[in-house]
mmCIF file of C-alpha atoms and ligand atoms in Angstrom:
data_model
loop_
_atom_site.group_PDB
_atom_site.id
_atom_site.type_symbol
_atom_site.label_atom_id
_atom_site.label_comp_id
_atom_site.label_asym_id
_atom_site.label_seq_id
_atom_site.Cartn_x
_atom_site.Cartn_y
_atom_site.Cartn_z
ATOM 1 C CA MET A 1460 -2.108 -23.891 -8.314
ATOM 2 C CA ASN A 1461 -0.924 -21.506 -10.704
ATOM 3 C CA LEU A 1462 1.347 -18.963 -9.306
ATOM 4 C CA LYS A 1463 2.821 -17.299 -12.453
ATOM 5 C CA ASP A 1464 1.448 -14.297 -13.810
ATOM 6 C CA VAL A 1465 -2.129 -14.647 -12.693
ATOM 7 C CA ILE A 1466 -4.695 -12.587 -10.487
ATOM 8 C CA TYR A 1467 -6.899 -14.613 -7.610
ATOM 9 C CA CYS A 1468 -10.040 -13.361 -6.050
ATOM 10 C CA GLY A 1469 -10.884 -13.883 -2.667
ATOM 11 C CA ASP A 1470 -9.436 -12.492 0.801
ATOM 12 C CA CYS A 1471 -5.613 -13.045 0.682
ATOM 13 C CA ILE A 1472 -5.070 -15.244 3.439
ATOM 14 C CA GLN A 1473 -7.047 -18.071 2.221
ATOM 15 C CA ILE A 1474 -5.476 -17.641 -1.195
ATOM 16 C CA MET A 1475 -1.982 -17.580 0.552
ATOM 17 C CA LYS A 1476 -2.726 -20.996 2.909
ATOM 18 C CA GLN A 1477 -2.878 -22.457 -0.511
ATOM 19 C CA ILE A 1478 0.440 -21.102 -1.682
ATOM 20 C CA PRO A 1479 3.005 -23.986 -1.260
ATOM 21 C CA ASP A 1480 5.968 -22.723 1.478
ATOM 22 C CA GLU A 1481 9.125 -20.386 0.147
ATOM 23 C CA THR A 1482 7.988 -20.027 -3.699
ATOM 24 C CA ILE A 1483 7.741 -16.388 -3.732
ATOM 25 C CA ALA A 1484 10.436 -13.797 -3.950
ATOM 26 C CA GLY A 1485 8.581 -10.249 -2.804
ATOM 27 C CA CYS A 1486 5.825 -9.209 -2.180
ATOM 28 C CA ILE A 1487 5.404 -5.001 -2.767
ATOM 29 C CA THR A 1488 1.710 -4.450 -1.315
ATOM 30 C CA ASP A 1489 -0.377 -1.973 -0.824
ATOM 31 C CA PRO A 1490 -3.053 -2.794 2.164
ATOM 32 C CA PRO A 1491 -6.232 -1.099 3.028
ATOM 33 C CA TYR A 1492 -4.096 1.855 5.341
ATOM 34 C CA ASN A 1493 -6.054 2.106 8.638
ATOM 35 C CA TYR A 1494 -8.210 4.271 8.164
ATOM 36 C CA GLU A 1495 -9.659 2.077 5.348
ATOM 37 C CA PHE A 1496 -10.143 -0.448 7.599
ATOM 38 C CA ILE A 1497 -13.800 -1.512 8.012
ATOM 39 C CA GLY A 1498 -14.711 -4.796 10.411
ATOM 40 C CA ARG A 1499 -11.717 -7.533 9.531
ATOM 41 C CA ASN A 1500 -11.980 -7.434 6.066
ATOM 42 C CA TRP A 1501 -12.507 -4.965 3.180
ATOM 43 C CA ASP A 1502 -16.277 -5.155 3.267
ATOM 44 C CA ASN A 1503 -18.201 -5.514 -0.789
ATOM 45 C CA SER A 1504 -20.695 -3.171 0.350
ATOM 46 C CA GLU A 1505 -17.796 -0.079 1.039
ATOM 47 C CA ILE A 1506 -16.262 -1.582 -1.789
ATOM 48 C CA GLU A 1507 -19.177 -0.781 -4.075
ATOM 49 C CA ARG A 1508 -20.058 2.709 -2.076
ATOM 50 C CA ARG A 1509 -17.000 3.829 -2.639
ATOM 51 C CA THR A 1510 -16.536 2.718 -6.563
ATOM 52 C CA GLN A 1511 -20.819 4.602 -7.103
ATOM 53 C CA ARG A 1512 -19.327 7.439 -4.916
ATOM 54 C CA VAL A 1513 -16.464 8.324 -7.105
ATOM 55 C CA LYS A 1514 -17.695 7.645 -10.773
ATOM 56 C CA ASN A 1515 -19.347 10.745 -12.244
ATOM 57 C CA SER A 1516 -16.496 12.656 -9.504
ATOM 58 C CA SER A 1517 -14.438 15.431 -10.120
ATOM 59 C CA THR A 1518 -13.939 16.686 -6.500
ATOM 60 C CA LEU A 1519 -10.112 16.561 -6.484
ATOM 61 C CA VAL A 1520 -9.804 14.999 -3.408
ATOM 62 C CA LYS A 1521 -12.696 11.697 -4.263
ATOM 63 C CA ASN A 1522 -11.204 9.704 -1.000
ATOM 64 C CA ILE A 1523 -11.898 11.070 2.483
ATOM 65 C CA PRO A 1524 -10.042 9.286 4.711
ATOM 66 C CA TYR A 1525 -12.937 7.287 7.286
ATOM 67 C CA GLY A 1526 -12.057 7.881 10.634
ATOM 68 C CA SER A 1527 -8.209 8.880 9.304
ATOM 69 C CA GLY A 1528 -9.361 11.837 12.268
ATOM 70 C CA LEU A 1529 -7.959 14.676 11.231
ATOM 71 C CA ALA A 1530 -10.763 16.533 10.712
ATOM 72 C CA GLY A 1531 -12.834 18.370 13.115
ATOM 73 C CA GLY A 1532 -15.124 16.584 15.539
ATOM 74 C CA VAL A 1533 -15.394 15.234 19.146
ATOM 75 C CA ARG A 1534 -12.031 13.504 20.732
ATOM 76 C CA ASN A 1535 -13.615 12.345 23.830
ATOM 77 C CA ALA A 1536 -12.644 8.994 25.427
ATOM 78 C CA ALA A 1537 -14.675 6.750 23.723
ATOM 79 C CA TRP A 1538 -13.156 7.928 20.466
ATOM 80 C CA TYR A 1539 -9.614 7.861 21.536
ATOM 81 C CA LYS A 1540 -10.575 4.061 22.969
ATOM 82 C CA LYS A 1541 -12.394 3.357 19.800
ATOM 83 C CA ASN A 1542 -9.566 4.561 17.364
ATOM 84 C CA ARG A 1543 -7.658 2.844 19.710
ATOM 85 C CA LYS A 1544 -9.107 -0.501 19.367
ATOM 86 C CA ASN A 1545 -8.839 -0.045 15.178
ATOM 87 C CA THR A 1546 -5.620 0.507 15.519
ATOM 88 C CA VAL A 1547 -4.674 -2.598 17.644
ATOM 89 C CA ASP A 1548 -7.394 -4.723 15.189
ATOM 90 C CA TYR A 1549 -5.597 -3.550 12.707
ATOM 91 C CA GLN A 1550 -2.160 -4.732 13.366
ATOM 92 C CA LYS A 1551 -3.623 -8.470 14.497
ATOM 93 C CA TRP A 1552 -4.865 -8.131 10.780
ATOM 94 C CA CYS A 1553 -1.585 -7.542 9.634
ATOM 95 C CA GLU A 1554 0.030 -9.861 11.610
ATOM 96 C CA GLU A 1555 -2.387 -12.202 9.750
ATOM 97 C CA TRP A 1556 -2.054 -12.176 6.910
ATOM 98 C CA GLY A 1557 2.058 -11.322 7.610
ATOM 99 C CA LYS A 1558 2.027 -14.761 8.590
ATOM 100 C CA GLU A 1559 0.913 -16.304 5.526
ATOM 101 C CA LEU A 1560 3.443 -13.900 2.902
ATOM 102 C CA PHE A 1561 6.244 -14.951 5.571
ATOM 103 C CA ARG A 1562 4.929 -18.494 5.379
ATOM 104 C CA ILE A 1563 5.587 -19.341 1.790
ATOM 105 C CA THR A 1564 8.259 -16.142 0.878
ATOM 106 C CA LYS A 1565 12.344 -17.728 0.232
ATOM 107 C CA SER A 1566 14.149 -16.872 2.590
ATOM 108 C CA GLY A 1567 15.428 -13.297 2.002
ATOM 109 C CA ALA A 1568 13.237 -12.371 0.715
ATOM 110 C CA LEU A 1569 12.359 -7.820 0.685
ATOM 111 C CA VAL A 1570 8.973 -6.748 1.313
ATOM 112 C CA LEU A 1571 7.514 -3.873 0.902
ATOM 113 C CA ILE A 1572 5.173 -2.664 2.099
ATOM 114 C CA PHE A 1573 2.975 1.207 1.566
ATOM 115 C CA ASN A 1574 0.823 2.270 4.604
ATOM 116 C CA SER A 1575 0.064 5.979 5.636
ATOM 117 C CA THR A 1576 2.315 7.621 7.880
ATOM 118 C CA ARG A 1577 0.611 7.674 11.670
ATOM 119 C CA THR A 1578 -0.063 4.133 11.249
ATOM 120 C CA VAL A 1579 3.079 2.046 9.350
ATOM 121 C CA ALA A 1580 4.235 1.661 13.119
ATOM 122 C CA GLN A 1581 1.879 -1.027 13.214
ATOM 123 C CA VAL A 1582 2.824 -2.844 9.979
ATOM 124 C CA GLN A 1583 6.404 -3.409 10.208
ATOM 125 C CA VAL A 1584 5.970 -4.538 14.646
ATOM 126 C CA ALA A 1585 3.080 -6.787 13.268
ATOM 127 C CA MET A 1586 5.277 -7.517 10.657
ATOM 128 C CA GLU A 1587 9.019 -8.096 13.207
ATOM 129 C CA ASN A 1588 5.873 -10.808 15.061
ATOM 130 C CA VAL A 1589 5.224 -13.010 12.319
ATOM 131 C CA GLY A 1590 9.533 -13.470 11.731
ATOM 132 C CA PHE A 1591 10.362 -10.230 9.216
ATOM 133 C CA TYR A 1592 13.155 -8.858 10.127
ATOM 134 C CA ALA A 1593 13.154 -5.051 9.994
ATOM 135 C CA ARG A 1594 15.299 -3.553 6.723
ATOM 136 C CA ASP A 1595 14.115 -0.318 6.346
ATOM 137 C CA MET A 1596 11.295 2.969 6.085
ATOM 138 C CA ILE A 1597 11.787 4.333 2.286
ATOM 139 C CA VAL A 1598 9.806 7.796 1.827
ATOM 140 C CA TRP A 1599 7.701 8.098 -1.573
ATOM 141 C CA ARG A 1600 7.603 11.906 -1.663
ATOM 142 C CA ARG A 1601 4.512 12.338 -3.279
ATOM 143 C CA GLN A 1602 4.366 15.944 -5.334
ATOM 144 C CA SER A 1603 1.608 16.676 -3.498
ATOM 145 C CA GLY A 1604 -0.188 16.888 -0.204
ATOM 146 C CA ILE A 1605 -2.815 18.246 0.137
ATOM 147 C CA PRO A 1606 -4.209 19.826 3.499
ATOM 148 C CA LYS A 1607 -7.234 17.898 4.752
ATOM 149 C CA GLY A 1608 -7.394 18.786 8.805
ATOM 150 C CA LEU A 1609 -9.476 21.456 10.516
ATOM 151 C CA ASN A 1610 -8.406 25.138 10.048
ATOM 152 C CA VAL A 1611 -8.996 26.834 13.103
ATOM 153 C CA ALA A 1612 -9.170 30.809 11.816
ATOM 154 C CA LYS A 1613 -12.389 29.440 9.063
ATOM 155 C CA LYS A 1614 -14.661 27.465 11.926
ATOM 156 C CA LEU A 1615 -13.978 29.931 14.159
ATOM 157 C CA GLU A 1616 -14.779 32.468 11.655
ATOM 158 C CA LYS A 1617 -18.281 30.699 11.146
ATOM 159 C CA MET A 1618 -18.552 30.362 14.673
ATOM 160 C CA GLY A 1619 -18.890 34.135 15.199
ATOM 161 C CA TYR A 1620 -16.274 35.345 17.101
ATOM 162 C CA ASP A 1621 -14.380 38.043 16.597
ATOM 163 C CA ASN A 1622 -10.059 37.305 17.250
ATOM 164 C CA ALA A 1623 -10.897 34.327 14.105
ATOM 165 C CA ASP A 1624 -7.515 35.926 12.338
ATOM 166 C CA LYS A 1625 -5.441 35.994 14.839
ATOM 167 C CA TRP A 1626 -5.633 32.309 14.731
ATOM 168 C CA ASN A 1627 -4.605 32.085 11.317
ATOM 169 C CA GLY A 1628 -2.165 29.203 9.581
ATOM 170 C CA TRP A 1629 -3.084 27.280 12.448
ATOM 171 C CA HIS A 1630 -4.107 23.809 11.879
ATOM 172 C CA SER A 1631 -5.364 20.604 12.702
ATOM 173 C CA CYS A 1632 -3.211 19.094 11.355
ATOM 174 C CA LEU A 1633 0.351 19.042 8.527
ATOM 175 C CA ARG A 1634 0.365 18.638 5.031
ATOM 176 C CA ASN A 1635 0.898 15.262 3.904
ATOM 177 C CA GLU A 1636 3.385 15.692 1.891
ATOM 178 C CA TRP A 1637 5.022 11.450 1.528
ATOM 179 C CA GLU A 1638 3.924 7.866 1.998
ATOM 180 C CA ALA A 1639 5.591 4.895 3.953
ATOM 181 C CA ILE A 1640 7.583 2.233 2.624
ATOM 182 C CA CYS A 1641 8.036 -0.370 5.540
ATOM 183 C CA VAL A 1642 10.599 -2.456 3.914
ATOM 184 C CA VAL A 1643 11.530 -5.898 5.942
ATOM 185 C CA GLN A 1644 13.035 -9.407 5.182
ATOM 186 C CA LYS A 1645 12.261 -13.182 5.999
ATOM 187 C CA PRO A 1646 16.479 -14.018 7.804
ATOM 188 C CA LEU A 1647 19.123 -15.083 5.387
ATOM 189 C CA ILE A 1648 20.809 -18.089 5.014
ATOM 190 C CA ASN A 1649 23.784 -17.438 6.916
ATOM 191 C CA ASN A 1650 25.039 -14.195 4.613
ATOM 192 C CA TYR A 1651 24.176 -12.902 1.864
ATOM 193 C CA ILE A 1652 26.367 -14.619 -0.134
ATOM 194 C CA THR A 1653 24.470 -17.641 0.539
ATOM 195 C CA THR A 1654 21.485 -16.890 0.807
ATOM 196 C CA LEU A 1655 21.624 -15.098 -2.909
ATOM 197 C CA GLN A 1656 22.713 -18.470 -4.602
ATOM 198 C CA GLU A 1657 20.440 -20.898 -2.489
ATOM 199 C CA SER A 1658 17.112 -18.201 -3.543
ATOM 200 C CA GLY A 1659 18.646 -15.537 -5.207
ATOM 201 C CA VAL A 1660 17.351 -12.963 -3.959
ATOM 202 C CA GLY A 1661 18.029 -10.253 -0.706
ATOM 203 C CA LEU A 1662 19.987 -7.667 -2.250
ATOM 204 C CA PHE A 1663 18.577 -3.850 -3.051
ATOM 205 C CA ASN A 1664 19.871 -2.967 -6.938
ATOM 206 C CA THR A 1665 21.348 0.264 -5.941
ATOM 207 C CA MET A 1666 21.877 1.620 -9.635
ATOM 208 C CA CYS A 1667 19.884 4.260 -10.920
ATOM 209 C CA GLU A 1668 20.562 7.897 -12.615
ATOM 210 C CA ASN A 1669 21.477 9.505 -9.252
ATOM 211 C CA GLY A 1670 24.710 7.874 -8.315
ATOM 212 C CA PHE A 1671 23.059 5.271 -5.180
ATOM 213 C CA GLN A 1672 19.836 4.521 -4.400
ATOM 214 C CA SER A 1673 18.664 6.246 -1.498
ATOM 215 C CA ASN A 1674 16.088 5.918 1.162
ATOM 216 C CA ILE A 1675 13.345 8.578 -0.680
ATOM 217 C CA ILE A 1676 12.141 8.624 -3.768
ATOM 218 C CA GLU A 1677 10.882 11.062 -4.635
ATOM 219 C CA GLY A 1678 10.099 13.216 -8.597
ATOM 220 C CA ILE A 1679 7.251 10.324 -9.703
ATOM 221 C CA LYS A 1680 3.805 12.650 -10.457
ATOM 222 C CA ARG A 1681 1.044 10.985 -10.356
ATOM 223 C CA ASP A 1682 -0.596 8.866 -13.697
ATOM 224 C CA ASN A 1683 -3.246 9.667 -16.257
ATOM 225 C CA LEU A 1684 -5.317 6.823 -15.315
ATOM 226 C CA GLU A 1685 -7.489 5.213 -17.790
ATOM 227 C CA SER A 1686 -10.860 5.904 -18.425
ATOM 228 C CA TYR A 1687 -12.254 3.065 -16.622
ATOM 229 C CA ASN A 1688 -10.078 3.208 -13.456
ATOM 230 C CA ILE A 1689 -12.269 3.975 -10.980
ATOM 231 C CA HIS A 1690 -9.956 2.465 -8.225
ATOM 232 C CA CYS A 1691 -9.213 5.562 -5.338
ATOM 233 C CA THR A 1692 -5.902 4.224 -4.210
ATOM 234 C CA VAL A 1693 -4.132 3.698 -7.536
ATOM 235 C CA LYS A 1694 -0.137 3.735 -7.017
ATOM 236 C CA PRO A 1695 2.338 5.547 -9.923
ATOM 237 C CA LEU A 1696 3.255 2.613 -12.155
ATOM 238 C CA ASP A 1697 6.318 4.198 -12.386
ATOM 239 C CA LEU A 1698 7.392 4.023 -8.196
ATOM 240 C CA ILE A 1699 6.326 0.181 -8.439
ATOM 241 C CA GLU A 1700 8.085 -0.179 -12.076
ATOM 242 C CA LYS A 1701 11.422 1.450 -9.779
ATOM 243 C CA LEU A 1702 11.089 -0.407 -6.169
ATOM 244 C CA ILE A 1703 9.775 -3.636 -8.566
ATOM 245 C CA HIS A 1704 13.970 -3.044 -9.763
ATOM 246 C CA MET A 1705 15.583 -1.986 -6.658
ATOM 247 C CA THR A 1706 14.707 -5.456 -4.659
ATOM 248 C CA ILE A 1707 14.072 -8.104 -7.396
ATOM 249 C CA PRO A 1708 15.940 -10.124 -10.368
ATOM 250 C CA VAL A 1709 14.891 -10.460 -13.338
ATOM 251 C CA SER A 1710 14.399 -14.657 -13.289
ATOM 252 C CA ASP A 1711 12.092 -17.387 -14.320
ATOM 253 C CA ASP A 1712 12.463 -18.596 -11.088
ATOM 254 C CA ASN A 1713 11.295 -15.032 -9.323
ATOM 255 C CA ILE A 1714 7.842 -13.963 -8.769
ATOM 256 C CA LEU A 1715 6.543 -11.299 -6.902
ATOM 257 C CA ILE A 1716 2.735 -11.616 -4.896
ATOM 258 C CA ASP A 1717 0.777 -8.411 -4.042
ATOM 259 C CA PRO A 1718 -2.400 -9.642 -2.085
ATOM 260 C CA PHE A 1719 -3.375 -6.687 -2.838
ATOM 261 C CA ILE A 1720 -3.017 -5.747 -5.938
ATOM 262 C CA GLY A 1721 -5.815 -3.460 -6.804
ATOM 263 C CA SER A 1722 -6.022 -2.347 -10.522
ATOM 264 C CA GLY A 1723 -3.522 -3.793 -10.857
ATOM 265 C CA THR A 1724 -0.726 -1.648 -10.724
ATOM 266 C CA THR A 1725 2.626 -4.001 -9.457
ATOM 267 C CA ALA A 1726 0.902 -6.634 -11.944
ATOM 268 C CA VAL A 1727 1.630 -4.191 -15.220
ATOM 269 C CA ALA A 1728 4.715 -2.690 -13.790
ATOM 270 C CA CYS A 1729 5.740 -6.727 -13.649
ATOM 271 C CA LYS A 1730 4.550 -7.366 -16.961
ATOM 272 C CA LYS A 1731 6.463 -4.185 -18.257
ATOM 273 C CA LEU A 1732 9.447 -5.663 -16.513
ATOM 274 C CA GLY A 1733 9.328 -9.751 -17.562
ATOM 275 C CA ILE A 1734 8.454 -10.576 -14.276
ATOM 276 C CA HIS A 1735 6.149 -13.266 -12.796
ATOM 277 C CA TYR A 1736 3.289 -11.886 -10.928
ATOM 278 C CA LEU A 1737 0.795 -13.604 -8.154
ATOM 279 C CA GLY A 1738 -2.199 -10.869 -7.798
ATOM 280 C CA ILE A 1739 -4.751 -10.813 -5.126
ATOM 281 C CA ASP A 1740 -7.349 -8.726 -4.221
ATOM 282 C CA ILE A 1741 -11.369 -9.912 -3.099
ATOM 283 C CA SER A 1742 -12.795 -7.776 -5.238
ATOM 284 C CA ASP A 1743 -13.558 -8.699 -8.595
ATOM 285 C CA GLU A 1744 -14.386 -5.508 -9.830
ATOM 286 C CA TYR A 1745 -10.948 -4.530 -8.941
ATOM 287 C CA ILE A 1746 -9.815 -7.483 -11.314
ATOM 288 C CA ASP A 1747 -11.777 -6.627 -14.068
ATOM 289 C CA ILE A 1748 -9.617 -3.347 -14.175
ATOM 290 C CA ALA A 1749 -6.562 -5.029 -13.843
ATOM 291 C CA HIS A 1750 -6.864 -7.800 -16.770
ATOM 292 C CA LYS A 1751 -7.713 -4.848 -18.630
ATOM 293 C CA ARG A 1752 -4.246 -2.632 -18.431
ATOM 294 C CA LEU A 1753 -2.447 -5.714 -18.946
ATOM 295 C CA ALA A 1754 -4.901 -6.570 -22.494
ATOM 296 C CA ASP A 1755 -4.106 -2.486 -23.086
ATOM 297 C CA LEU A 1756 -0.133 -3.501 -21.967
ATOM 298 C CA ASN A 1757 0.021 -5.839 -24.761
ATOM 299 C CA LYS A 1758 -1.585 -3.541 -27.083
ATOM 300 C CA ASP A 1759 0.864 -1.294 -26.181
ATOM 301 C CA SER A 1760 3.240 -2.961 -27.254
ATOM 302 C CA ILE A 1761 2.295 -4.819 -30.631
HETATM 303 C C1 SAM B 2306 -5.009 0.143 -1.274
HETATM 304 S S1 SAM B 2306 -5.315 -0.676 -2.124
HETATM 305 C C2 SAM B 2306 -4.143 -1.469 -3.406
HETATM 306 C C3 SAM B 2306 -4.503 -0.730 -4.806
HETATM 307 C C4 SAM B 2306 -3.627 -1.045 -5.754
HETATM 308 N N1 SAM B 2306 -2.098 -0.351 -5.073
HETATM 309 C C5 SAM B 2306 -3.458 0.003 -6.871
HETATM 310 O O1 SAM B 2306 -2.389 1.486 -7.258
HETATM 311 O O2 SAM B 2306 -4.293 -0.106 -7.611
HETATM 312 C C6 SAM B 2306 -6.209 -1.796 -1.270
HETATM 313 C C7 SAM B 2306 -6.859 -3.472 -1.790
HETATM 314 O O3 SAM B 2306 -7.007 -4.079 -1.021
HETATM 315 C C8 SAM B 2306 -8.372 -4.883 -1.293
HETATM 316 N N2 SAM B 2306 -7.816 -5.810 -0.411
HETATM 317 C C9 SAM B 2306 -8.703 -5.285 0.412
HETATM 318 N N3 SAM B 2306 -8.689 -6.649 2.112
HETATM 319 C C10 SAM B 2306 -8.912 -7.636 0.920
HETATM 320 C C11 SAM B 2306 -8.246 -8.441 1.344
HETATM 321 N N4 SAM B 2306 -8.312 -8.940 2.828
HETATM 322 N N5 SAM B 2306 -7.940 -9.130 0.786
HETATM 323 C C12 SAM B 2306 -7.591 -9.337 -0.833
HETATM 324 N N6 SAM B 2306 -7.629 -7.777 -0.918
HETATM 325 C C13 SAM B 2306 -7.672 -7.256 -0.454
HETATM 326 C C14 SAM B 2306 -8.912 -4.017 -2.177
HETATM 327 O O4 SAM B 2306 -10.259 -4.456 -2.725
HETATM 328 C C15 SAM B 2306 -7.901 -3.232 -2.669
HETATM 329 O O5 SAM B 2306 -8.207 -3.434 -4.174
#
């Protein structure tokens, strides 16, 4: 199996099962968050539905969170029960792919996983349950955060209440301005030095423009996407480049895996930085976008 500079199509658990033990130097990944999680796998018809929905849309919020629980609606015992089951299933699923990820990574490998502020705890616990050690929680402070919850004053006004304006400013949730990046590590071989000598990884590159790299990253704007990139959750290229730079030394031995690569941002960033990548996505449509982006990068560098 070729491990360097490839993107495989399929369920990441099945693809990772084919990867030999301890061959991967690190992981940066952005799995579907819990509210995008439908059943045990991201199903193709749902991908198709979303893809079609955003294709010609000019609305700002293209990806309305599925079951995110941010808006109004009925909150009865059945709703909470279903929500809880969904969260527990999500954690179990993270453990399933986390188990393979643990097996294929080298000792000391750093694994960075994007997630929502609401479910990152489950991701961290899932990773700890499969053997990783929790290291940090990076805050990616986005430039924006559109209020999505229920505006109670407006709702009451619509319902005909006279004193609705008494509730001006009261919402069902806060403006969501940051995303979490859970940082876990495969246990070291005794200490950092031995691990570095044997695995070539395990440390953070803390050099950055502002001095010593902190665990809050801000000031990175969203990219203007290529017209063909219709993926609804593309991460900024500069952000991914920064995370790679922080966690993987440039070396021909080092391969970074992204088991949920989507439109290929990690692959493009790796290619720019001279790091080998191994991407996986369940949707061939998204992989086509990733290949186009990689090809465009080649054009740009000619
Ligand atoms: C949040 S998106 C990643 C977006 C990516 N960061 C980018 O910048 O384009 C998550 C991706 O995981 C993929 N996915 C979902 N379930 C999967 C599975 N079981 N195996 C592999 N990929 C999966 C989806 O198709 C989706 O593209």
